[in-house]
Coordinates of C-alpha atoms and ligand atoms in Angstrom, one line a residue:
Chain A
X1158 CA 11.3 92.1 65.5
X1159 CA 9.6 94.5 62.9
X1160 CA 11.7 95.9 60.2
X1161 CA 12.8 99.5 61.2
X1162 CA 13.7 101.6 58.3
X1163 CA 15.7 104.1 61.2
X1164 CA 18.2 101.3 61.5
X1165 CA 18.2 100.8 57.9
X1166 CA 16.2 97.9 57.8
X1167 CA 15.1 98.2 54.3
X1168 CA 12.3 95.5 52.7
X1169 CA 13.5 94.8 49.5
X1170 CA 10.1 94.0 47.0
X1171 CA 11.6 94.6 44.0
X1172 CA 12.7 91.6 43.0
X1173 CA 11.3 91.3 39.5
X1174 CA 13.3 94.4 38.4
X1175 CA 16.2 92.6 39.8
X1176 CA 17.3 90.2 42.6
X1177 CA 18.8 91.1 45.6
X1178 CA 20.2 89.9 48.1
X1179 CA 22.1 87.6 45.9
X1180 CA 23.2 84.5 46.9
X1181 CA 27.3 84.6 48.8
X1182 CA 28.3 81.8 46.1
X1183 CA 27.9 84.7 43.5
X1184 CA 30.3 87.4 44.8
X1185 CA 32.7 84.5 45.7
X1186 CA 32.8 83.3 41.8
X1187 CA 33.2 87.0 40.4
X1188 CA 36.0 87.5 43.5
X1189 CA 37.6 84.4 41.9
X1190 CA 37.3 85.1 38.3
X1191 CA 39.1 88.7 39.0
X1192 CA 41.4 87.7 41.4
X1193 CA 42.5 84.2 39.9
X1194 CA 41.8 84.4 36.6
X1195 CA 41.1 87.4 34.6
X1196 CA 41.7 85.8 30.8
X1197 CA 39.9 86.8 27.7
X1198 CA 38.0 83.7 26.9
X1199 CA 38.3 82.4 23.4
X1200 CA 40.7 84.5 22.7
X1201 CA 44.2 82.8 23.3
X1202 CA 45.4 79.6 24.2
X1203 CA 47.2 80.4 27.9
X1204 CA 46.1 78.9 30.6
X1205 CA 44.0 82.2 32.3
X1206 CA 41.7 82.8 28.8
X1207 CA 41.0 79.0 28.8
X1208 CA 39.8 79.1 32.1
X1209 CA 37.9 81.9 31.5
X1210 CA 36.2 79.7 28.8
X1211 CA 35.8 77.1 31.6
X1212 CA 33.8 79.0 33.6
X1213 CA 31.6 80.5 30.8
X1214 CA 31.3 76.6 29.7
X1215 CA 30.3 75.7 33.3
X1216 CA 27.3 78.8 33.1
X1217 CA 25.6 77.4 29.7
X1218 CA 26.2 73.5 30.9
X1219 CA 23.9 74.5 34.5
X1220 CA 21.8 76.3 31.8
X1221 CA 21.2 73.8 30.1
X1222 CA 20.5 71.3 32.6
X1223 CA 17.7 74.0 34.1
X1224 CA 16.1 74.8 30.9
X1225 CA 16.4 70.8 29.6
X1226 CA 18.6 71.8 26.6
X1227 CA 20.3 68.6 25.7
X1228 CA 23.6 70.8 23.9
X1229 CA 24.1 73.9 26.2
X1230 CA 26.3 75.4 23.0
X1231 CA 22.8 75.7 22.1
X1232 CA 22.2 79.4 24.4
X1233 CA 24.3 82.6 23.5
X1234 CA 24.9 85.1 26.1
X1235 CA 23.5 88.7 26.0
X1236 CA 23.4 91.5 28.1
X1237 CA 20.3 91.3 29.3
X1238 CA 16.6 89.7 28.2
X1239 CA 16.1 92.6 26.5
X1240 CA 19.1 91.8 23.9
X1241 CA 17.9 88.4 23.8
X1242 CA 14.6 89.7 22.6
X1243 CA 16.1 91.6 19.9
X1244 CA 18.1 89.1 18.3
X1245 CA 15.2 86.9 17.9
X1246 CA 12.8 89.0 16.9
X1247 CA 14.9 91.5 14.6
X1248 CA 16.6 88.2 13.3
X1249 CA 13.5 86.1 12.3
X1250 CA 11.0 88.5 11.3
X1251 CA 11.0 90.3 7.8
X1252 CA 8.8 92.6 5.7
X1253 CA 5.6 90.4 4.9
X1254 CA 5.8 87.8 7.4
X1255 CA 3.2 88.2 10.7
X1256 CA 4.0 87.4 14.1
X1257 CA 1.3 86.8 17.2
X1258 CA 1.9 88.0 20.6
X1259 CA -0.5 88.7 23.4
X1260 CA -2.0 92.2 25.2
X1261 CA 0.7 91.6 28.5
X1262 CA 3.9 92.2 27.2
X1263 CA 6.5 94.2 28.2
X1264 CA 8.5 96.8 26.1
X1265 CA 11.2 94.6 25.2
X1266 CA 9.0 92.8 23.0
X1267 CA 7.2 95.5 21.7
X1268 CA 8.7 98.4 21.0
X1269 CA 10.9 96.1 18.2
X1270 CA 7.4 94.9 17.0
X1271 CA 6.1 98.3 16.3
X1272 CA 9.6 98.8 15.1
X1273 CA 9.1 95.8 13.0
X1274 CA 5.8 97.2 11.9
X1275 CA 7.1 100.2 9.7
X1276 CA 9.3 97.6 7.9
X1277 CA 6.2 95.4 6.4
X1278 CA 5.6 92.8 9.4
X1279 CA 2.1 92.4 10.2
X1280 CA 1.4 92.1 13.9
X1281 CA -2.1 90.6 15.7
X1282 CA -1.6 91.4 19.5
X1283 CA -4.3 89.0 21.3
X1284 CA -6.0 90.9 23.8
X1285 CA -5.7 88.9 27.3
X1286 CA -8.5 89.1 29.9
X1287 CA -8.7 91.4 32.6
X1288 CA -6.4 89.2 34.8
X1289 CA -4.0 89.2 32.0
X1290 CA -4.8 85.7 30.6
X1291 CA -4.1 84.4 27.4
X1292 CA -6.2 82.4 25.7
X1293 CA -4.6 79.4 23.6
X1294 CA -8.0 79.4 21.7
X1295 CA -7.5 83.2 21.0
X1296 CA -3.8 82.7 19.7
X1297 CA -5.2 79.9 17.5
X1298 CA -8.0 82.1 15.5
X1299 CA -4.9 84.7 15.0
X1300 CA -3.2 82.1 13.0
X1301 CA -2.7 83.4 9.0
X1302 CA -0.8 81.6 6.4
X1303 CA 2.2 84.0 7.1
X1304 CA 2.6 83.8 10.6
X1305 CA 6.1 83.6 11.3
X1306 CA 6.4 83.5 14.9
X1307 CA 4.4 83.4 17.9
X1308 CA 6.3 85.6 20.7
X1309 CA 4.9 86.1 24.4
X1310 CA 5.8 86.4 27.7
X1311 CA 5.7 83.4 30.3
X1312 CA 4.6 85.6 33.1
X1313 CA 3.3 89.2 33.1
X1314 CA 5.7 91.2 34.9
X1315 CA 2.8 93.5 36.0
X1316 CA 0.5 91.2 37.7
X1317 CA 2.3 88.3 37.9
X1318 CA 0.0 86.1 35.1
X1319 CA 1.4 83.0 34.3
X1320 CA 0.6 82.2 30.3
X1321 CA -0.3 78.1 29.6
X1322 CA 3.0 77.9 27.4
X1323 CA 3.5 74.5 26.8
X1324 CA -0.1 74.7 25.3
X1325 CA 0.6 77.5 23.0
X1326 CA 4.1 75.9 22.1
X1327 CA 1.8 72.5 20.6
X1328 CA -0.1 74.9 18.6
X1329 CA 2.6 76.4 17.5
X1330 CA 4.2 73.4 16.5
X1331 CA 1.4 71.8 14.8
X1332 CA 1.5 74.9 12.7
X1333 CA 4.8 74.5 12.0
X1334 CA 6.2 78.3 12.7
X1335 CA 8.3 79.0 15.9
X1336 CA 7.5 79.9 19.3
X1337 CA 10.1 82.7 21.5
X1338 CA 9.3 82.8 24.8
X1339 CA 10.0 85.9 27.3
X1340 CA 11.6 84.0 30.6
X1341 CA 12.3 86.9 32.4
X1342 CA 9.9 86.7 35.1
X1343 CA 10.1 83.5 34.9
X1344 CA 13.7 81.7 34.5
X1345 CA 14.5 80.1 37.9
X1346 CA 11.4 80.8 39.7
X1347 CA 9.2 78.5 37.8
X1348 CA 9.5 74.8 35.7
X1349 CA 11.0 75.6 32.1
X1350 CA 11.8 72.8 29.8
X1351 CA 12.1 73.4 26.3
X1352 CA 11.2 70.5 24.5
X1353 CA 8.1 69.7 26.7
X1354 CA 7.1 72.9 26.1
X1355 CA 7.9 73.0 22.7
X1356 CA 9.7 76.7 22.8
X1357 CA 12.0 77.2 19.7
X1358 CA 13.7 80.6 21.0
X1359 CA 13.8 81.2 24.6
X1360 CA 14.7 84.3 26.3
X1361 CA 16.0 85.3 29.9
X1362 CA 17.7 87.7 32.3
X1363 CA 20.5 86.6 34.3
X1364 CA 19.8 89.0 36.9
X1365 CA 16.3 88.2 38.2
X1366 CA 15.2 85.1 39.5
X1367 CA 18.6 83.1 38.6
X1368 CA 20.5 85.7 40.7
X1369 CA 22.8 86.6 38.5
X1370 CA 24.4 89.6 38.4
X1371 CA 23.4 92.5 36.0
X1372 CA 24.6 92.5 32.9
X1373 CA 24.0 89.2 32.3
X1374 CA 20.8 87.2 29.9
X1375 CA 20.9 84.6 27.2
X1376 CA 19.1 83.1 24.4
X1377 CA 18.3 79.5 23.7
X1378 CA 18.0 79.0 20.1
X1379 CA 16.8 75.5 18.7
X1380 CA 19.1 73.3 16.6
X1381 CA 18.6 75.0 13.3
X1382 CA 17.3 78.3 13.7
X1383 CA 20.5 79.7 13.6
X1384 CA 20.9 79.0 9.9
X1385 CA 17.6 82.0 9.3
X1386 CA 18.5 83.9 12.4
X1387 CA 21.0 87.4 11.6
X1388 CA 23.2 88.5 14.4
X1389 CA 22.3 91.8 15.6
X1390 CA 25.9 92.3 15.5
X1391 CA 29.2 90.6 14.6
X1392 CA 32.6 91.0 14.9
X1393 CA 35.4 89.2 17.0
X1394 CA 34.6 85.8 18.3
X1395 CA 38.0 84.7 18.7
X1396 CA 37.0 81.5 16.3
X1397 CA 37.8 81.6 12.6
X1398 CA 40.1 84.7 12.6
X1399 CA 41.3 84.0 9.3
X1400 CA 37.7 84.7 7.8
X1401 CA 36.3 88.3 7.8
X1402 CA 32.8 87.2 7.5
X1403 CA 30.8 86.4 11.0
X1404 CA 30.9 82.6 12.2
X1405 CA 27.5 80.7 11.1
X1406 CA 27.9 78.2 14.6
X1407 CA 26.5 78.4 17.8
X1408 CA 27.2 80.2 20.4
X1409 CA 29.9 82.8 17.9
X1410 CA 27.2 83.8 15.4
X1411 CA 25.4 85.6 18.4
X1412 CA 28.2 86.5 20.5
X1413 CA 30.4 88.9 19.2
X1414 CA 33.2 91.0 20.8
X1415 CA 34.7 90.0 24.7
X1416 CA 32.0 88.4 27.0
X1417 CA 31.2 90.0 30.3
X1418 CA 33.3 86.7 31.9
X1419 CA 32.6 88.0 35.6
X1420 CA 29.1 88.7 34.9
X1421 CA 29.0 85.0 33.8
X1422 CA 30.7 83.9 36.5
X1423 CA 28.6 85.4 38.8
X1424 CA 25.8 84.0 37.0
X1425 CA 26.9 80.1 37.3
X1426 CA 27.3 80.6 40.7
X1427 CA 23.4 82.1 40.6
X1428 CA 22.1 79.2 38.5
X1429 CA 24.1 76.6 40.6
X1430 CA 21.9 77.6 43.8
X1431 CA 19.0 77.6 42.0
X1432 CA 19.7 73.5 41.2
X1433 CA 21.1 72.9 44.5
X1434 CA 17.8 74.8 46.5
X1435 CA 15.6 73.1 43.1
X1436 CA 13.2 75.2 41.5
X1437 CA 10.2 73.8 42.7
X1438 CA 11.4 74.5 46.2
X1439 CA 11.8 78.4 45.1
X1440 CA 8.6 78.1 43.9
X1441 CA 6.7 77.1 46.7
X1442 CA 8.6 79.5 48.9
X1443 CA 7.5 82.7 46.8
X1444 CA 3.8 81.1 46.0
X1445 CA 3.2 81.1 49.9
X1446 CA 4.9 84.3 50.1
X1447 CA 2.6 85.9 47.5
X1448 CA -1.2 84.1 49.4
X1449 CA -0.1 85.2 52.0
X1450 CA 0.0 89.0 50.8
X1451 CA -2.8 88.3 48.7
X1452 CA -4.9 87.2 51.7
X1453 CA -4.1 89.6 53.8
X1454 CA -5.2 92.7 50.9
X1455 CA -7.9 90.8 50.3
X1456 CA -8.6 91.6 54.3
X1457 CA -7.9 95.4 53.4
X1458 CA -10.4 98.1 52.8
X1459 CA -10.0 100.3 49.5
X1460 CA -7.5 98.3 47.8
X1461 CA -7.8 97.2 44.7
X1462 CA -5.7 94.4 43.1
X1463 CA -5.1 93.0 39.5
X1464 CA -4.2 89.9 38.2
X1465 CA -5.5 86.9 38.9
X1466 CA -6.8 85.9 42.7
X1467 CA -5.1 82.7 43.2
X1468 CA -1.3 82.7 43.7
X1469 CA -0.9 79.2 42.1
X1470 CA -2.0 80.7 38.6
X1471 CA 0.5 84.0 39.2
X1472 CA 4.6 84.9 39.9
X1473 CA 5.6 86.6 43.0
X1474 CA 4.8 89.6 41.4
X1475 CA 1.4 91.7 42.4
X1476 CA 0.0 95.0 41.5
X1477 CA -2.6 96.6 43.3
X1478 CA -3.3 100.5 43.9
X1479 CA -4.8 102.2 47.1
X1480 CA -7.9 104.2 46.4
X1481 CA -7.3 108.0 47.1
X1482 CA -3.4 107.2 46.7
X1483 CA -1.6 107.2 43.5
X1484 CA 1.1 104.8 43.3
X1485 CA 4.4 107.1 42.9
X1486 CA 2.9 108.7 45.7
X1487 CA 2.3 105.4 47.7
X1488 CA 6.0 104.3 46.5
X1489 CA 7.3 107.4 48.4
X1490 CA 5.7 107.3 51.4
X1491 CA 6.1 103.1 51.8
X1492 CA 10.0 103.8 50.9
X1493 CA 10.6 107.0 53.3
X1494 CA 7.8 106.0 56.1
X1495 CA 8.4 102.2 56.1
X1496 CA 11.5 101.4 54.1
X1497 CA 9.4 99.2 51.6
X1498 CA 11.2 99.2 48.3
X1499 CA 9.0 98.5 45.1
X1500 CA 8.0 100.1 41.7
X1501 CA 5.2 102.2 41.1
X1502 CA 4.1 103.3 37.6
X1503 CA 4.0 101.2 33.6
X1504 CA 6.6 99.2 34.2
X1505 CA 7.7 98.9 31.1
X1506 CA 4.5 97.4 30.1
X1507 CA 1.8 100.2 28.9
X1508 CA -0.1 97.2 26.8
X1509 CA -0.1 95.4 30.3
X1510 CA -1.8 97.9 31.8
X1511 CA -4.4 98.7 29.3
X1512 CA -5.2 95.2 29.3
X1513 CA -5.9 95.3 33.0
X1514 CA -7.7 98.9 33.1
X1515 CA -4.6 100.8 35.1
X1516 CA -3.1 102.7 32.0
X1517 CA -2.0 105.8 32.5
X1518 CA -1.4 105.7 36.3
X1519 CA -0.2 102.4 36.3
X1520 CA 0.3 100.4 39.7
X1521 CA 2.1 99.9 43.1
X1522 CA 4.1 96.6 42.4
X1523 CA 5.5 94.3 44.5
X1524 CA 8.0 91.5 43.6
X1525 CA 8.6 89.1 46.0
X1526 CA 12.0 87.2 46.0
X1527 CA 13.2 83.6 47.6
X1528 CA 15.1 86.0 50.5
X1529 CA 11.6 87.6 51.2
X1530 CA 10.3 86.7 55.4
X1531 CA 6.6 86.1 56.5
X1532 CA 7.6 88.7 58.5
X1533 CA 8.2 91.5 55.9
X1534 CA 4.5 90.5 54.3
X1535 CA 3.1 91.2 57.7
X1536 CA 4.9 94.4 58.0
X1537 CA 4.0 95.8 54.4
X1538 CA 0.4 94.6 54.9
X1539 CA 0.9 97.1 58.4
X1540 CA 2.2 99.7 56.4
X1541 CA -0.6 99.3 53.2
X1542 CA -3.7 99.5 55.9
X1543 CA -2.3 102.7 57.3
X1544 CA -1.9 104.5 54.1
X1545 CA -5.2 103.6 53.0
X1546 CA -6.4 104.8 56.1
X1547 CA -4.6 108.1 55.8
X1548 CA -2.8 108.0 58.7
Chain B
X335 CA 63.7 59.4 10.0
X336 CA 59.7 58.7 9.5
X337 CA 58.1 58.1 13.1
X338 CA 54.4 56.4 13.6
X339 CA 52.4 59.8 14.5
X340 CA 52.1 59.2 18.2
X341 CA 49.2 61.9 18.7
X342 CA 45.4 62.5 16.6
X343 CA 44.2 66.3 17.6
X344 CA 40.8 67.2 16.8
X345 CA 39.9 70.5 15.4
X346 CA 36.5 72.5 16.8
X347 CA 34.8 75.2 15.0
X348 CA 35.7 77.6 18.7
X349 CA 37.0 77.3 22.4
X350 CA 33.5 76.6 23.3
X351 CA 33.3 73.3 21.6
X352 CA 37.2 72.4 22.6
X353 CA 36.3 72.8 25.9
X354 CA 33.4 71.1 25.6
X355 CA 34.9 68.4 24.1
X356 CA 37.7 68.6 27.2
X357 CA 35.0 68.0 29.8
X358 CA 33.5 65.1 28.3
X359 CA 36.5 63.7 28.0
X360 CA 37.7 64.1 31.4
X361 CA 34.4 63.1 32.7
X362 CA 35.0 59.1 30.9
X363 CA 39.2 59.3 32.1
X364 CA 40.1 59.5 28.5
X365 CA 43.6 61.0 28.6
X366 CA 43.6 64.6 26.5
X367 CA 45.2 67.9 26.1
X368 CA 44.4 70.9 25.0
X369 CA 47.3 72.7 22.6
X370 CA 47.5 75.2 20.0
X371 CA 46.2 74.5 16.4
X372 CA 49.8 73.6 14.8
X373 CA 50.6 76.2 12.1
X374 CA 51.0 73.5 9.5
X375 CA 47.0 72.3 9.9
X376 CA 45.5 75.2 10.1
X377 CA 45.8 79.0 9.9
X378 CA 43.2 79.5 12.9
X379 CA 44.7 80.6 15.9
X380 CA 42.8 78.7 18.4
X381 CA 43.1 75.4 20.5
X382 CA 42.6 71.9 19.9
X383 CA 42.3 68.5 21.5
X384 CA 45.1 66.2 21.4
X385 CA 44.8 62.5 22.3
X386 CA 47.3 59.5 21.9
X387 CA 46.4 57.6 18.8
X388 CA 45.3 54.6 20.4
X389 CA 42.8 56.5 22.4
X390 CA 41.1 58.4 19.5
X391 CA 39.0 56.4 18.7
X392 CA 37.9 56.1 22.1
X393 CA 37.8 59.8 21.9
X394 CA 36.0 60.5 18.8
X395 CA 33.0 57.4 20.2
X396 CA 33.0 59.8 23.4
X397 CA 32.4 63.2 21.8
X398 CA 29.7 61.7 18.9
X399 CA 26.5 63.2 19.3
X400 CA 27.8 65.6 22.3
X401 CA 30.0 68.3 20.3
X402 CA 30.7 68.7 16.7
X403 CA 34.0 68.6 15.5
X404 CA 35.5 70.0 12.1
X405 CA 38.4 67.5 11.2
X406 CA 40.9 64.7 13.0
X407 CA 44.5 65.1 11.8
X408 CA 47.8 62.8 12.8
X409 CA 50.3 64.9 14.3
Ligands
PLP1849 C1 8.5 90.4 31.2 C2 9.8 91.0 31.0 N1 10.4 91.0 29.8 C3 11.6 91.5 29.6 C4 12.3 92.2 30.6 C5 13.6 92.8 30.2 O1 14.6 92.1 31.0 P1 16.0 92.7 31.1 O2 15.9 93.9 32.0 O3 16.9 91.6 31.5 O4 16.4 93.2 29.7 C6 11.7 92.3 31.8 C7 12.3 93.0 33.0 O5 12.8 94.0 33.0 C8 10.4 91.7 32.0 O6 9.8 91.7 33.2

């Protein structure tokens, strides 16, 4: 049966804003946390507040095991990738040092680089190619005696790009400054392992691909960073009370003031279906998801789409724009006409779109998820001919 | 009268690494629990790990490596 947006049959393609559905395991752990537990962890020594520490324990250990981080102490919890971002790049960078990071990113890495900018740190912003490619060659030839940090995203979240990582993370390393990496499109839908690909700060939503609830991100900082990395903000950690001045020790140093503990909770349960489905089983559901989308636009007349042509070099995520149509405009019509949900516009990423020629207008996106059907490709590819056709 | 201390408690820098600590040990069997700091060891309100004296250590071979602990005191 087709999807019928009368019954409320709504196609859900925004998936790398944010999940949804998520999986049942996740309401079922935040039900549990409220119902059962509902401690402050850290905080005291009762039995609710230590399992409340349990369960945020349990989050970083599945972490851990995902991301291949042998001490899962070793990630801090945030609000969001966004947060994440801004502790490591606000932390590490200071007036005269120079940081590299590539023509795709979104907003949450540079707005506190221009921000950065005004404060003495040089920036070089590699221009990607049209498809949104970096080139490890190009990151290379950016490299100055003062470069700090090399910070880019491991897939665009506007065409889907996937960057070569664990290439960039060896020059990086063989130039001895540190390597963040954006995970946001990224964490749970694709391999990450952060010794083999060398990533010193590592960055990630809770809320996308590791269905999670919102609210919830992280940073993985490597053994030792910590010591040159400043908390955006401090206060209570529950540890040390007798000092007034902010832990040094990971996680505390980056996790100040009461943790959202149901977020977390919700976000274990996220990450433990990820392990149990396996990432590269998620990965070759949305991969045939996305050809088969690409294939059949490809089969399309006035379409045009970005990024780059083969689905095994991409993310579920694809932009593309209807000629005659502009994408808010498509957006409406696909959500009222066809009950198509996705995101039209910049994205958050106006350096993306420059790099791929779509700046001001932006694009249509679609972001595909694990929960996604043949079905619903088949149907939106229905709905995409017959607005380019006018009808 | 002066008793042999019957208990060793480690002391963690924060609940993380106590409960770290707690679920490596119950992963091996070693026999543990978690208490509050006593007053006369430290001012920190927290928890620690307590473990008979013959098991620490078991204890302390268990944790190496895994979770960093600040001090070991006889109770
Ligand atoms: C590439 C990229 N970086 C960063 C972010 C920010 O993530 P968050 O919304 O979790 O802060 C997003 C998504 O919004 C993204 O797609």
């Amino acid at each position: 049966m087709e999807p019928d947006p009368g019954k409320n049959q709504l196609i859900y393609f925004d998936n790398a804003a944010t999940s949804w559905p998520k999986p049942a395991g996740m309401m079922g752990a935040m039900g549990y946390y409220n119902e059962m537990i509902g401690g402050s962890p850290g905080r005291s020594g009762h039995r609710r507040s230590l399992d409340a520490g349990r369960i945020i324990l349990e989050t970083r250990e599945v972490l851990a095991e995902l991301f291949g981080i042998d001490d899962s102490l070793r990630i801090a919890f945030t609000k969001n990738a966004t947060e994440a971002l801004n502790i490591a790049l606000l932390g590490i960078l200071h007036s005269g040092d120079h940081v590299i990071t590539s023509s795709m990113e979104h907003n949450s890495v540079m707005r506190p680089l221009r921000f950065l900018e005004t404060q003495g740190v040089q920036i070089s912003v590699v221009s990607c190619s049209g498809d949104g490619r970096l080139s490890p060659e190009d990151v290379h030839a950016a490299i100055r005696p003062q470069t700090r940090l090399l910070v880019v995203t491991h897939a665009s979240n506007v065409t889907g790009t996937i960057q070569p990582i664990a290439e960039l993370g060896h020059i990086v390393r063989d130039h001895g400054f540190l390597f963040c990496v954006d995970a946001a499109q990224t964490a749970g839908a694709l391999p990450i392992h952060v010794d083999e690909m060398a990533i010193d700060l590592l960055a990630f939503s809770g809320h996308k691909s590791l269905f999670g609830p919102q609210g919830t991100g992280g940073l993985y900082i490597r053994e030792g960073i910590e010591r040159h990395l400043r908390p955006l903000m401090m206060g209570g950690t529950g540890s040390r009370s007798e000092f007034e001045v902010q832990p040094d020790f990971m996680p505390d140093k980056y996790e100040s003031g009461t943790p959202n503990t149901i977020g977390l909770a919700g976000l274990g349960a996220g990450v433990r279906f990820v392990l149990t489905e396996g990432v590269e089983a998620i990965r070759s559901k949305e991969e045939g998801l996305t050809e088969r989308f690409l294939k059949g636009l490809a089969s399309l007349k006035g379409i045009a789409v970005y990024g780059p042509p083969d689905a095994a070099s991409r993310t579920a995520a694809v932009s593309f724009n209807i000629a005659g149509v502009s994408p808010s405009e498509a957006a409406l019509e696909l959500d009222e006409r066809f009950g198509i949900l996705c995101r039209p516009g910049l994205h958050c990423a106006p350096a993306a779109h420059r790099t791929i020629g779509t700046f001001s207008q932006g694009t249509i996106r679609f972001g595909f998820g694990y929960f996604n059907k043949d079905e619903e490709i088949s149907f939106a590819l229905e709905a995409i001919r017959s607005l380019a056709a006018g009808d | 009268m002066i008793e042999a201390p019957p208990y060793a408690v480690f002391l963690f820098p924060s609940v993380s690494h106590v409960l770290k600590a707690e679920k490596i040990l119950k992963a091996r069997g070693t026999p543990h629990k978690l208490i509050p700091v006593p007053r006369h060891i430290s001012t920190d309100c927290g928890v620690c790990l307590r473990v008979a004296v013959e098991q620490q250590g078991l204890a302390a071979e268990a944790l190496q490596g895994l979770v960093t602990w600040e001090r070991m005191v006889l109770l």
